[in-house]
Amino acid sequence: MQMPKADLAIIARKSEILARLAAVLPQDSIISDTGELRAYECDALSAYRCPPLLVVLPKTTEEVAAALRICNELRVPVVPRGAGTSLAGGALPTADCVVIGVARMTEVLEADYDNRYIRVQTGRTNLSVSDAVSEHDFFYAPDPSSQLACAIAGNIAMNSGGAHCLKYGVTSNNLMGVTLVTMTGEIVKVGGAYLDSEGLDLLGLICGSEGQLGIVTEATLRILPKPEGARPVLIGFDSNEVAGACVSDIIKAGVLPVAIEFMDRPCIRATDAFSGAGYPDCMALLIVEVEGSEAEIEDQLNRIIQIAESHDPVEVRKARDAQDAARIWLGRKSAFGAMGQINDYMCLDGTIPVTELPFVLRRIGELSQEFGLDVGNVFHAGDGNMHPLILYNANKEGELETCEAFGAEILKLCVEVGGCLTGEHGVGIEKRDLMSHQFSQDDLEAQMRVKDVFDPAWLLNGAKVFPLEASERRRLDLARYAAE
Amino acid sequence: MSLFQPTDEQDLSDMLRSADAPVRVLGGDTRGEYSDPATQISTAKMSGIVDYVPGALTMIAKSGTPLSEIEALLAKEGQQLAFEPYRLGALLGRKGSSTIGGVFATNASGSRRIQAGAARDFLLGVRFVDGEGHLIKNGGRVMKNVTGYDLVKLMCGSWGTLGIMSEVAFKTLPAPELTQTLVLHQLDHAQAVAAMSQALGSSYEVSGTVYLCATQSLYLRVEGFSNSVSYRVTALRALLGEYGEQEVLDHDASLAFWSDLRDVSPLKEDKGDIWRISVQPSDGVETFERAGFRTGFYDWSGGLIWGSVAAGTDLRARLGHFEGHATRLRGLSETVPKFQPQPEALARLSQGLRKQFDPRGLLNPGLMG
Ligand SMILES: Cc1cc2nc3c(=O)[nH]c(=O)nc-3n(C[C@H](O)[C@H](O)[C@H](O)COP(=O)(O)OP(=O)(O)OC[C@H]3O[C@@H](n4cnc5c(N)ncnc54)[C@H](O)[C@@H]3O)c2cc1C
């Protein structure tokens, strides 16, 4: 993955930029020490690292605006940052950029149970949003597996999903309003505690824009009453095809599970060895979870089991209580850890039409042979969002590159069967250069024209999302601005 | 006045490329937005279902496909459009049939919006031609997709001002096995909104909340598998015991009630201008009073108010500043804009987007600002 060359002229002005920022921001909100800057050199795509010029960690929207005004005036690129858990390199700095992070903006501004929303500063972690309303028996639905660490800021920027989004939707379906600071330092309020927009759906546009349109400092989020209970059933099959067909039938039958998770054989074996979950040794596993009162749960699980039985499962294990449920989830929840135990891994995130599941899994198996790297599949089957985990050895010369090439083939395959490059992790730098496989020049141009409106000088996170050659003219304009 | 009816994307692109004066964009022409003699482009001839996979809960259709055709096909598979788009045809006295493109272009979402989401939450992908004739696609046909910017949401609710959609891909959902409606009688506005809030604050998954001012009745919809529905209706009755007299509409009566509501039936006898105001539910009652509606109803937990005023009334002058937005759905006015004017910063961004997608200002100019 290439990054554009850093602008040496900007780097040479570090002390001037620092002085200008220090004049308007509290002392402790600026990091300029080379050693401390290292903590911000990467996100969770840690194969790529580059310490930024400076880091700013404001506590208020006004401070974010003040920092942006100065960066804009001095034509310094800015990379917004939440908690740095992006798997796509979305928060990867450049050597000539100022990172503006919202990690210190963690306040709950308002919780309103009658109108069912919570307003927070976006540095707050995903899980602690739910925690803040839990006492009142409410929760915030989108639940990325990284929810303990990731911030609402990154969730909004990446339009993150989670295990429960089959029923509750992803971030954008649960986002009612934001405060956005644009590159010029203008504070813009979009949406609020009411539903839908008076005009163009700018909120929908901002969500998922990967920190390229502005810095989101506050968010109004929809909260929901907790369900009475939830329980899963585990179903094992002796082929991926049959498991795939079963998923389709469950969906068609009108049961709306909160989650349908799928694991293939390599993943089942690895997670079972790691967690001792006691999974059956079969080709494919489904974990299907439903919610409701005791009787409702029982009824839905029985419907699901009835459908599964028509597909000759090798095992059906219905959770009877919370303990059973925890055991069933144990392996799935430790899947990434388990794979990490075996080797370094790269986690992909393509989406495919559910009906293409068997074909795509077969093809991934063939590619695995061709590239000589193992791969395990664990994913949100209900909505076709796959997470192939490719195992490689980072210390082996050239293996990261082989792994990336293999990953690219899988993502192209996802596009070929009618899916997309990324279902929830975002494009960042990781899938940037594959964008032209999914989009025509006109398609990409239309998206870049949106950025032109919000950030005409392309200062915000400009080296992400769009293939470098596609965005080059616009980014070079930036260099021209800088020269003037 | 001339009417163009492109038959495919190429045709549509050619028309827009060569257009040299503003055009009005029509789906089924059920809205009757325009009184001026501009050239019209209708999607009527770009019609038909391209792909429907019930097991993946997705459908792709050309934008001019009649809504009725789509809903009939979905019904055959026991599925539906869960955002239950409202239908204005009858209310506006128009003959045409809504098209799926028009439904998404106007982000027309009905009562289930509070639980299932709006039209914009169901739209998965679009193909459209912008004001310069470029064919652009965004999104796709899969349920989860964050590849690039979400122009799908931008197009949804853009009322034809950024481009003309040629094809839409959207999510479908199974229709519930059973629907029942708990009705509470003789509530005043404030009691009704309080009861709605209580119902939606519970875990009983109420999928519709409507209060009709004329009859002072509150309707709470519960849907799903039979035993689940009866369990939740019983639980709701207990929860809302303090509100007095209760009645339960059975499946058929429920379907009839909610279907009528999609046609905005409570306002069908009215002859004035019809407005729709979105606020946070707890502001609903005060907003209704300030609007001075002659009659109307509350939806979306009290946060959506439909009401009527004498033709030509400047409703926003009555409302003053408020958190939310008011849209006129029936009535034409030279002076009072249809859509709530956006705050300056947002208006500037919207204007900027229009300039990018329609630099010559050809598409429905003036409609949205
Ligand atoms: C173990 C693990 C499991 C994961 N599981 C999931 C999962 O299940 N589902 C899922 O969707 N993702 C998952 N992720 C990915 C990641 O957690 C999400 O993308 C998350 O939303 C990133 O949030 P963050 O706060 O860490 O953002 P960062 O990594 O800090 O930034 C992500 C992007 O957001 C931008 N950004 C950050 N803050 C702002 C702001 N204030 N304004 C504008 N832009 C901003 C950044 O520039 C960057 O482009 C997982 C990651 C890990 C490491």
mmCIF file with all atom_site columns, N, CA and C and ligand atoms in Angstrom, chain A residues 43-44 79-87 90-91 102 122 143-146 149-155 157-158 160-162 210-211 214-217 336 380 387 424-425 461, ligand 1:
data_model
loop_
_atom_site.group_PDB
_atom_site.id
_atom_site.type_symbol
_atom_site.label_atom_id
_atom_site.label_alt_id
_atom_site.label_comp_id
_atom_site.label_asym_id
_atom_site.label_entity_id
_atom_site.label_seq_id
_atom_site.pdbx_PDB_ins_code
_atom_site.Cartn_x
_atom_site.Cartn_y
_atom_site.Cartn_z
_atom_site.occupancy
_atom_site.B_iso_or_equiv
_atom_site.pdbx_formal_charge
_atom_site.auth_seq_id
_atom_site.auth_comp_id
_atom_site.auth_asym_id
_atom_site.auth_atom_id
_atom_site.pdbx_PDB_model_num
ATOM   1   N N   . ASP A 1 43  ? -3.330  2.564   13.303 1.00 0.00 ? 43  ASP A N   1
ATOM   2   C CA  . ASP A 1 43  ? -4.552  2.073   13.948 1.00 0.00 ? 43  ASP A CA  1
ATOM   3   C C   . ASP A 1 43  ? -4.439  0.546   14.003 1.00 0.00 ? 43  ASP A C   1
ATOM   4   N N   . ALA A 1 44  ? -5.559  -0.187  13.946 1.00 0.00 ? 44  ALA A N   1
ATOM   5   C CA  . ALA A 1 44  ? -5.466  -1.639  14.093 1.00 0.00 ? 44  ALA A CA  1
ATOM   6   C C   . ALA A 1 44  ? -4.945  -2.330  12.827 1.00 0.00 ? 44  ALA A C   1
ATOM   7   N N   . VAL A 1 79  ? -5.754  14.403  9.931  1.00 0.00 ? 79  VAL A N   1
ATOM   8   C CA  . VAL A 1 79  ? -6.335  13.062  10.006 1.00 0.00 ? 79  VAL A CA  1
ATOM   9   C C   . VAL A 1 79  ? -7.134  12.964  11.302 1.00 0.00 ? 79  VAL A C   1
ATOM   10  N N   . PRO A 1 80  ? -8.471  12.821  11.198 1.00 0.00 ? 80  PRO A N   1
ATOM   11  C CA  . PRO A 1 80  ? -9.286  12.681  12.405 1.00 0.00 ? 80  PRO A CA  1
ATOM   12  C C   . PRO A 1 80  ? -9.068  11.298  13.014 1.00 0.00 ? 80  PRO A C   1
ATOM   13  N N   . ARG A 1 81  ? -9.197  11.232  14.322 1.00 0.00 ? 81  ARG A N   1
ATOM   14  C CA  . ARG A 1 81  ? -8.976  9.951   14.995 1.00 0.00 ? 81  ARG A CA  1
ATOM   15  C C   . ARG A 1 81  ? -9.956  9.778   16.141 1.00 0.00 ? 81  ARG A C   1
ATOM   16  N N   . GLY A 1 82  ? -10.465 8.555   16.271 1.00 0.00 ? 82  GLY A N   1
ATOM   17  C CA  . GLY A 1 82  ? -11.293 8.211   17.419 1.00 0.00 ? 82  GLY A CA  1
ATOM   18  C C   . GLY A 1 82  ? -10.433 7.421   18.379 1.00 0.00 ? 82  GLY A C   1
ATOM   19  N N   . ALA A 1 83  ? -10.684 6.082   18.441 1.00 0.00 ? 83  ALA A N   1
ATOM   20  C CA  . ALA A 1 83  ? -9.915  5.232   19.345 1.00 0.00 ? 83  ALA A CA  1
ATOM   21  C C   . ALA A 1 83  ? -8.798  4.490   18.620 1.00 0.00 ? 83  ALA A C   1
ATOM   22  N N   . GLY A 1 84  ? -8.726  4.660   17.310 1.00 0.00 ? 84  GLY A N   1
ATOM   23  C CA  . GLY A 1 84  ? -7.647  4.001   16.564 1.00 0.00 ? 84  GLY A CA  1
ATOM   24  C C   . GLY A 1 84  ? -7.810  2.506   16.410 1.00 0.00 ? 84  GLY A C   1
ATOM   25  N N   . THR A 1 85  ? -9.050  2.007   16.326 1.00 0.00 ? 85  THR A N   1
ATOM   26  C CA  . THR A 1 85  ? -9.252  0.566   16.140 1.00 0.00 ? 85  THR A CA  1
ATOM   27  C C   . THR A 1 85  ? -9.605  0.198   14.705 1.00 0.00 ? 85  THR A C   1
ATOM   28  N N   . SER A 1 86  ? -9.515  1.153   13.800 1.00 0.00 ? 86  SER A N   1
ATOM   29  C CA  . SER A 1 86  ? -9.867  0.865   12.410 1.00 0.00 ? 86  SER A CA  1
ATOM   30  C C   . SER A 1 86  ? -9.010  -0.265  11.864 1.00 0.00 ? 86  SER A C   1
ATOM   31  N N   . LEU A 1 87  ? -9.659  -1.189  11.152 1.00 0.00 ? 87  LEU A N   1
ATOM   32  C CA  . LEU A 1 87  ? -8.929  -2.304  10.542 1.00 0.00 ? 87  LEU A CA  1
ATOM   33  C C   . LEU A 1 87  ? -8.551  -1.975  9.102  1.00 0.00 ? 87  LEU A C   1
ATOM   34  N N   . GLY A 1 90  ? -7.891  3.607   8.287  1.00 0.00 ? 90  GLY A N   1
ATOM   35  C CA  . GLY A 1 90  ? -8.564  4.897   8.142  1.00 0.00 ? 90  GLY A CA  1
ATOM   36  C C   . GLY A 1 90  ? -7.917  6.000   8.955  1.00 0.00 ? 90  GLY A C   1
ATOM   37  N N   . ALA A 1 91  ? -7.342  5.636   10.096 1.00 0.00 ? 91  ALA A N   1
ATOM   38  C CA  . ALA A 1 91  ? -6.758  6.650   10.970 1.00 0.00 ? 91  ALA A CA  1
ATOM   39  C C   . ALA A 1 91  ? -5.229  6.703   10.839 1.00 0.00 ? 91  ALA A C   1
ATOM   40  N N   . VAL A 1 102 ? -10.503 12.697  19.135 1.00 0.00 ? 102 VAL A N   1
ATOM   41  C CA  . VAL A 1 102 ? -11.597 13.081  20.041 1.00 0.00 ? 102 VAL A CA  1
ATOM   42  C C   . VAL A 1 102 ? -11.593 12.238  21.320 1.00 0.00 ? 102 VAL A C   1
ATOM   43  N N   . THR A 1 122 ? -18.296 12.424  20.866 1.00 0.00 ? 122 THR A N   1
ATOM   44  C CA  . THR A 1 122 ? -18.042 11.222  20.063 1.00 0.00 ? 122 THR A CA  1
ATOM   45  C C   . THR A 1 122 ? -16.810 10.423  20.470 1.00 0.00 ? 122 THR A C   1
ATOM   46  N N   . ASP A 1 143 ? -23.220 -2.919  17.690 1.00 0.00 ? 143 ASP A N   1
ATOM   47  C CA  . ASP A 1 143 ? -22.277 -3.507  18.656 1.00 0.00 ? 143 ASP A CA  1
ATOM   48  C C   . ASP A 1 143 ? -21.086 -4.165  17.966 1.00 0.00 ? 143 ASP A C   1
ATOM   49  N N   . PRO A 1 144 ? -20.184 -3.352  17.383 1.00 0.00 ? 144 PRO A N   1
ATOM   50  C CA  . PRO A 1 144 ? -18.981 -3.946  16.787 1.00 0.00 ? 144 PRO A CA  1
ATOM   51  C C   . PRO A 1 144 ? -18.231 -4.778  17.834 1.00 0.00 ? 144 PRO A C   1
ATOM   52  N N   . SER A 1 145 ? -17.541 -5.828  17.394 1.00 0.00 ? 145 SER A N   1
ATOM   53  C CA  . SER A 1 145 ? -16.822 -6.681  18.361 1.00 0.00 ? 145 SER A CA  1
ATOM   54  C C   . SER A 1 145 ? -15.788 -5.876  19.126 1.00 0.00 ? 145 SER A C   1
ATOM   55  N N   . SER A 1 146 ? -15.383 -4.741  18.572 1.00 0.00 ? 146 SER A N   1
ATOM   56  C CA  . SER A 1 146 ? -14.402 -3.883  19.231 1.00 0.00 ? 146 SER A CA  1
ATOM   57  C C   . SER A 1 146 ? -15.068 -2.894  20.190 1.00 0.00 ? 146 SER A C   1
ATOM   58  N N   . ALA A 1 149 ? -13.489 -0.848  23.013 1.00 0.00 ? 149 ALA A N   1
ATOM   59  C CA  . ALA A 1 149 ? -12.428 0.129   22.721 1.00 0.00 ? 149 ALA A CA  1
ATOM   60  C C   . ALA A 1 149 ? -12.845 1.201   21.723 1.00 0.00 ? 149 ALA A C   1
ATOM   61  N N   . CYS A 1 150 ? -13.617 0.854   20.718 1.00 0.00 ? 150 CYS A N   1
ATOM   62  C CA  . CYS A 1 150 ? -13.840 1.806   19.628 1.00 0.00 ? 150 CYS A CA  1
ATOM   63  C C   . CYS A 1 150 ? -14.762 2.939   20.064 1.00 0.00 ? 150 CYS A C   1
ATOM   64  N N   . ALA A 1 151 ? -14.593 4.096   19.439 1.00 0.00 ? 151 ALA A N   1
ATOM   65  C CA  . ALA A 1 151 ? -15.363 5.272   19.814 1.00 0.00 ? 151 ALA A CA  1
ATOM   66  C C   . ALA A 1 151 ? -16.522 5.490   18.844 1.00 0.00 ? 151 ALA A C   1
ATOM   67  N N   . ILE A 1 152 ? -17.550 6.173   19.322 1.00 0.00 ? 152 ILE A N   1
ATOM   68  C CA  . ILE A 1 152 ? -18.688 6.516   18.473 1.00 0.00 ? 152 ILE A CA  1
ATOM   69  C C   . ILE A 1 152 ? -18.195 7.298   17.246 1.00 0.00 ? 152 ILE A C   1
ATOM   70  N N   . ALA A 1 153 ? -17.146 8.106   17.431 1.00 0.00 ? 153 ALA A N   1
ATOM   71  C CA  . ALA A 1 153 ? -16.587 8.883   16.321 1.00 0.00 ? 153 ALA A CA  1
ATOM   72  C C   . ALA A 1 153 ? -16.224 7.980   15.147 1.00 0.00 ? 153 ALA A C   1
ATOM   73  N N   . GLY A 1 154 ? -15.453 6.921   15.444 1.00 0.00 ? 154 GLY A N   1
ATOM   74  C CA  . GLY A 1 154 ? -15.042 5.986   14.399 1.00 0.00 ? 154 GLY A CA  1
ATOM   75  C C   . GLY A 1 154 ? -16.229 5.189   13.875 1.00 0.00 ? 154 GLY A C   1
ATOM   76  N N   . ASN A 1 155 ? -17.174 4.854   14.764 1.00 0.00 ? 155 ASN A N   1
ATOM   77  C CA  . ASN A 1 155 ? -18.372 4.130   14.333 1.00 0.00 ? 155 ASN A CA  1
ATOM   78  C C   . ASN A 1 155 ? -19.129 4.926   13.277 1.00 0.00 ? 155 ASN A C   1
ATOM   79  N N   . ALA A 1 157 ? -17.857 7.429   11.412 1.00 0.00 ? 157 ALA A N   1
ATOM   80  C CA  . ALA A 1 157 ? -17.018 7.621   10.231 1.00 0.00 ? 157 ALA A CA  1
ATOM   81  C C   . ALA A 1 157 ? -17.009 6.371   9.352  1.00 0.00 ? 157 ALA A C   1
ATOM   82  N N   . MET A 1 158 ? -17.047 5.190   9.976  1.00 0.00 ? 158 MET A N   1
ATOM   83  C CA  . MET A 1 158 ? -16.985 3.944   9.212  1.00 0.00 ? 158 MET A CA  1
ATOM   84  C C   . MET A 1 158 ? -18.368 3.322   9.000  1.00 0.00 ? 158 MET A C   1
ATOM   85  N N   . SER A 1 160 ? -20.126 1.657   11.206 1.00 0.00 ? 160 SER A N   1
ATOM   86  C CA  . SER A 1 160 ? -19.835 0.322   11.720 1.00 0.00 ? 160 SER A CA  1
ATOM   87  C C   . SER A 1 160 ? -21.085 -0.504  11.979 1.00 0.00 ? 160 SER A C   1
ATOM   88  N N   . GLY A 1 161 ? -20.889 -1.797  11.887 1.00 0.00 ? 161 GLY A N   1
ATOM   89  C CA  . GLY A 1 161 ? -21.964 -2.735  12.183 1.00 0.00 ? 161 GLY A CA  1
ATOM   90  C C   . GLY A 1 161 ? -21.598 -3.563  13.391 1.00 0.00 ? 161 GLY A C   1
ATOM   91  N N   . GLY A 1 162 ? -22.253 -4.702  13.530 1.00 0.00 ? 162 GLY A N   1
ATOM   92  C CA  . GLY A 1 162 ? -21.981 -5.582  14.652 1.00 0.00 ? 162 GLY A CA  1
ATOM   93  C C   . GLY A 1 162 ? -22.814 -6.829  14.507 1.00 0.00 ? 162 GLY A C   1
ATOM   94  N N   . GLU A 1 210 ? -15.736 8.366   6.409  1.00 0.00 ? 210 GLU A N   1
ATOM   95  C CA  . GLU A 1 210 ? -14.349 8.046   6.781  1.00 0.00 ? 210 GLU A CA  1
ATOM   96  C C   . GLU A 1 210 ? -13.491 9.265   7.119  1.00 0.00 ? 210 GLU A C   1
ATOM   97  N N   . GLY A 1 211 ? -14.097 10.217  7.810  1.00 0.00 ? 211 GLY A N   1
ATOM   98  C CA  . GLY A 1 211 ? -13.322 11.366  8.278  1.00 0.00 ? 211 GLY A CA  1
ATOM   99  C C   . GLY A 1 211 ? -12.858 12.279  7.170  1.00 0.00 ? 211 GLY A C   1
ATOM   100 N N   . GLY A 1 214 ? -15.469 16.106  7.533  1.00 0.00 ? 214 GLY A N   1
ATOM   101 C CA  . GLY A 1 214 ? -15.437 16.980  8.693  1.00 0.00 ? 214 GLY A CA  1
ATOM   102 C C   . GLY A 1 214 ? -15.148 16.144  9.924  1.00 0.00 ? 214 GLY A C   1
ATOM   103 N N   . ILE A 1 215 ? -14.997 16.804  11.064 1.00 0.00 ? 215 ILE A N   1
ATOM   104 C CA  . ILE A 1 215 ? -14.776 16.065  12.308 1.00 0.00 ? 215 ILE A CA  1
ATOM   105 C C   . ILE A 1 215 ? -16.072 16.082  13.103 1.00 0.00 ? 215 ILE A C   1
ATOM   106 N N   . VAL A 1 216 ? -16.562 14.894  13.420 1.00 0.00 ? 216 VAL A N   1
ATOM   107 C CA  . VAL A 1 216 ? -17.820 14.778  14.156 1.00 0.00 ? 216 VAL A CA  1
ATOM   108 C C   . VAL A 1 216 ? -17.511 14.803  15.650 1.00 0.00 ? 216 VAL A C   1
ATOM   109 N N   . THR A 1 217 ? -18.086 15.766  16.355 1.00 0.00 ? 217 THR A N   1
ATOM   110 C CA  . THR A 1 217 ? -17.734 15.943  17.770 1.00 0.00 ? 217 THR A CA  1
ATOM   111 C C   . THR A 1 217 ? -18.856 15.540  18.723 1.00 0.00 ? 217 THR A C   1
ATOM   112 N N   . PHE A 1 336 ? -11.230 -14.325 16.654 1.00 0.00 ? 336 PHE A N   1
ATOM   113 C CA  . PHE A 1 336 ? -10.072 -13.547 16.203 1.00 0.00 ? 336 PHE A CA  1
ATOM   114 C C   . PHE A 1 336 ? -8.844  -13.884 17.053 1.00 0.00 ? 336 PHE A C   1
ATOM   115 N N   . HIS A 1 380 ? -20.988 -12.741 9.603  1.00 0.00 ? 380 HIS A N   1
ATOM   116 C CA  . HIS A 1 380 ? -22.397 -12.447 9.827  1.00 0.00 ? 380 HIS A CA  1
ATOM   117 C C   . HIS A 1 380 ? -23.167 -12.974 8.619  1.00 0.00 ? 380 HIS A C   1
ATOM   118 N N   . HIS A 1 387 ? -16.097 -12.415 6.877  1.00 0.00 ? 387 HIS A N   1
ATOM   119 C CA  . HIS A 1 387 ? -14.807 -12.022 7.449  1.00 0.00 ? 387 HIS A CA  1
ATOM   120 C C   . HIS A 1 387 ? -13.789 -13.146 7.267  1.00 0.00 ? 387 HIS A C   1
ATOM   121 N N   . GLU A 1 424 ? -18.423 -3.385  6.627  1.00 0.00 ? 424 GLU A N   1
ATOM   122 C CA  . GLU A 1 424 ? -18.489 -2.596  7.858  1.00 0.00 ? 424 GLU A CA  1
ATOM   123 C C   . GLU A 1 424 ? -17.159 -1.990  8.301  1.00 0.00 ? 424 GLU A C   1
ATOM   124 N N   . HIS A 1 425 ? -16.047 -2.437  7.767  1.00 0.00 ? 425 HIS A N   1
ATOM   125 C CA  . HIS A 1 425 ? -14.765 -1.898  8.250  1.00 0.00 ? 425 HIS A CA  1
ATOM   126 C C   . HIS A 1 425 ? -14.342 -0.620  7.537  1.00 0.00 ? 425 HIS A C   1
ATOM   127 N N   . ASN A 1 461 ? -7.955  13.884  5.610  1.00 0.00 ? 461 ASN A N   1
ATOM   128 C CA  . ASN A 1 461 ? -7.791  12.446  5.366  1.00 0.00 ? 461 ASN A CA  1
ATOM   129 C C   . ASN A 1 461 ? -7.764  12.110  3.875  1.00 0.00 ? 461 ASN A C   1
HETATM 130 C C1  . LIG C 2 .   ? -10.724 -6.716  17.225 1.00 0.00 ? 1   LIG C C1  1
HETATM 131 C C2  . LIG C 2 .   ? -11.522 -5.791  16.368 1.00 0.00 ? 1   LIG C C2  1
HETATM 132 C C3  . LIG C 2 .   ? -12.834 -6.117  16.092 1.00 0.00 ? 1   LIG C C3  1
HETATM 133 C C4  . LIG C 2 .   ? -13.604 -5.284  15.295 1.00 0.00 ? 1   LIG C C4  1
HETATM 134 N N1  . LIG C 2 .   ? -14.920 -5.619  15.057 1.00 0.00 ? 1   LIG C N1  1
HETATM 135 C C5  . LIG C 2 .   ? -15.679 -4.814  14.290 1.00 0.00 ? 1   LIG C C5  1
HETATM 136 C C6  . LIG C 2 .   ? -17.048 -5.151  14.039 1.00 0.00 ? 1   LIG C C6  1
HETATM 137 O O1  . LIG C 2 .   ? -17.569 -6.136  14.520 1.00 0.00 ? 1   LIG C O1  1
HETATM 138 N N2  . LIG C 2 .   ? -17.768 -4.331  13.240 1.00 0.00 ? 1   LIG C N2  1
HETATM 139 C C7  . LIG C 2 .   ? -17.221 -3.204  12.696 1.00 0.00 ? 1   LIG C C7  1
HETATM 140 O O2  . LIG C 2 .   ? -17.929 -2.508  11.979 1.00 0.00 ? 1   LIG C O2  1
HETATM 141 N N3  . LIG C 2 .   ? -15.935 -2.853  12.924 1.00 0.00 ? 1   LIG C N3  1
HETATM 142 C C8  . LIG C 2 .   ? -15.155 -3.632  13.700 1.00 0.00 ? 1   LIG C C8  1
HETATM 143 N N4  . LIG C 2 .   ? -13.843 -3.286  13.928 1.00 0.00 ? 1   LIG C N4  1
HETATM 144 C C9  . LIG C 2 .   ? -13.277 -2.083  13.275 1.00 0.00 ? 1   LIG C C9  1
HETATM 145 C C10 . LIG C 2 .   ? -13.285 -0.795  14.105 1.00 0.00 ? 1   LIG C C10 1
HETATM 146 O O3  . LIG C 2 .   ? -13.386 -1.076  15.475 1.00 0.00 ? 1   LIG C O3  1
HETATM 147 C C11 . LIG C 2 .   ? -14.401 0.133   13.677 1.00 0.00 ? 1   LIG C C11 1
HETATM 148 O O4  . LIG C 2 .   ? -14.162 0.582   12.365 1.00 0.00 ? 1   LIG C O4  1
HETATM 149 C C12 . LIG C 2 .   ? -14.580 1.349   14.610 1.00 0.00 ? 1   LIG C C12 1
HETATM 150 O O5  . LIG C 2 .   ? -15.753 2.035   14.298 1.00 0.00 ? 1   LIG C O5  1
HETATM 151 C C13 . LIG C 2 .   ? -13.432 2.322   14.566 1.00 0.00 ? 1   LIG C C13 1
HETATM 152 O O6  . LIG C 2 .   ? -13.615 3.257   15.612 1.00 0.00 ? 1   LIG C O6  1
HETATM 153 P P1  . LIG C 2 .   ? -12.426 4.097   16.209 1.00 0.00 ? 1   LIG C P1  1
HETATM 154 O O7  . LIG C 2 .   ? -13.005 5.071   17.149 1.00 0.00 ? 1   LIG C O7  1
HETATM 155 O O8  . LIG C 2 .   ? -11.385 3.207   16.732 1.00 0.00 ? 1   LIG C O8  1
HETATM 156 O O9  . LIG C 2 .   ? -11.947 4.864   14.918 1.00 0.00 ? 1   LIG C O9  1
HETATM 157 P P2  . LIG C 2 .   ? -10.466 5.156   14.366 1.00 0.00 ? 1   LIG C P2  1
HETATM 158 O O10 . LIG C 2 .   ? -9.781  3.891   14.115 1.00 0.00 ? 1   LIG C O10 1
HETATM 159 O O11 . LIG C 2 .   ? -9.803  6.131   15.272 1.00 0.00 ? 1   LIG C O11 1
HETATM 160 O O12 . LIG C 2 .   ? -10.830 5.887   13.041 1.00 0.00 ? 1   LIG C O12 1
HETATM 161 C C14 . LIG C 2 .   ? -11.568 5.245   12.036 1.00 0.00 ? 1   LIG C C14 1
HETATM 162 C C15 . LIG C 2 .   ? -11.911 6.250   10.951 1.00 0.00 ? 1   LIG C C15 1
HETATM 163 O O13 . LIG C 2 .   ? -12.764 7.251   11.462 1.00 0.00 ? 1   LIG C O13 1
HETATM 164 C C16 . LIG C 2 .   ? -12.230 8.555   11.235 1.00 0.00 ? 1   LIG C C16 1
HETATM 165 N N5  . LIG C 2 .   ? -12.597 9.340   12.404 1.00 0.00 ? 1   LIG C N5  1
HETATM 166 C C17 . LIG C 2 .   ? -12.270 9.092   13.691 1.00 0.00 ? 1   LIG C C17 1
HETATM 167 N N6  . LIG C 2 .   ? -12.787 10.017  14.493 1.00 0.00 ? 1   LIG C N6  1
HETATM 168 C C18 . LIG C 2 .   ? -13.470 10.882  13.715 1.00 0.00 ? 1   LIG C C18 1
HETATM 169 C C19 . LIG C 2 .   ? -14.235 12.049  13.970 1.00 0.00 ? 1   LIG C C19 1
HETATM 170 N N7  . LIG C 2 .   ? -14.388 12.537  15.204 1.00 0.00 ? 1   LIG C N7  1
HETATM 171 N N8  . LIG C 2 .   ? -14.803 12.686  12.936 1.00 0.00 ? 1   LIG C N8  1
HETATM 172 C C20 . LIG C 2 .   ? -14.659 12.227  11.679 1.00 0.00 ? 1   LIG C C20 1
HETATM 173 N N9  . LIG C 2 .   ? -13.942 11.120  11.386 1.00 0.00 ? 1   LIG C N9  1
HETATM 174 C C21 . LIG C 2 .   ? -13.365 10.454  12.376 1.00 0.00 ? 1   LIG C C21 1
HETATM 175 C C22 . LIG C 2 .   ? -10.751 8.310   11.086 1.00 0.00 ? 1   LIG C C22 1
HETATM 176 O O14 . LIG C 2 .   ? -10.149 9.325   10.322 1.00 0.00 ? 1   LIG C O14 1
HETATM 177 C C23 . LIG C 2 .   ? -10.734 6.982   10.378 1.00 0.00 ? 1   LIG C C23 1
HETATM 178 O O15 . LIG C 2 .   ? -10.914 7.159   9.008  1.00 0.00 ? 1   LIG C O15 1
HETATM 179 C C24 . LIG C 2 .   ? -13.047 -4.106  14.734 1.00 0.00 ? 1   LIG C C24 1
HETATM 180 C C25 . LIG C 2 .   ? -11.719 -3.771  15.033 1.00 0.00 ? 1   LIG C C25 1
HETATM 181 C C26 . LIG C 2 .   ? -10.967 -4.593  15.834 1.00 0.00 ? 1   LIG C C26 1
HETATM 182 C C27 . LIG C 2 .   ? -9.557  -4.196  16.122 1.00 0.00 ? 1   LIG C C27 1
#
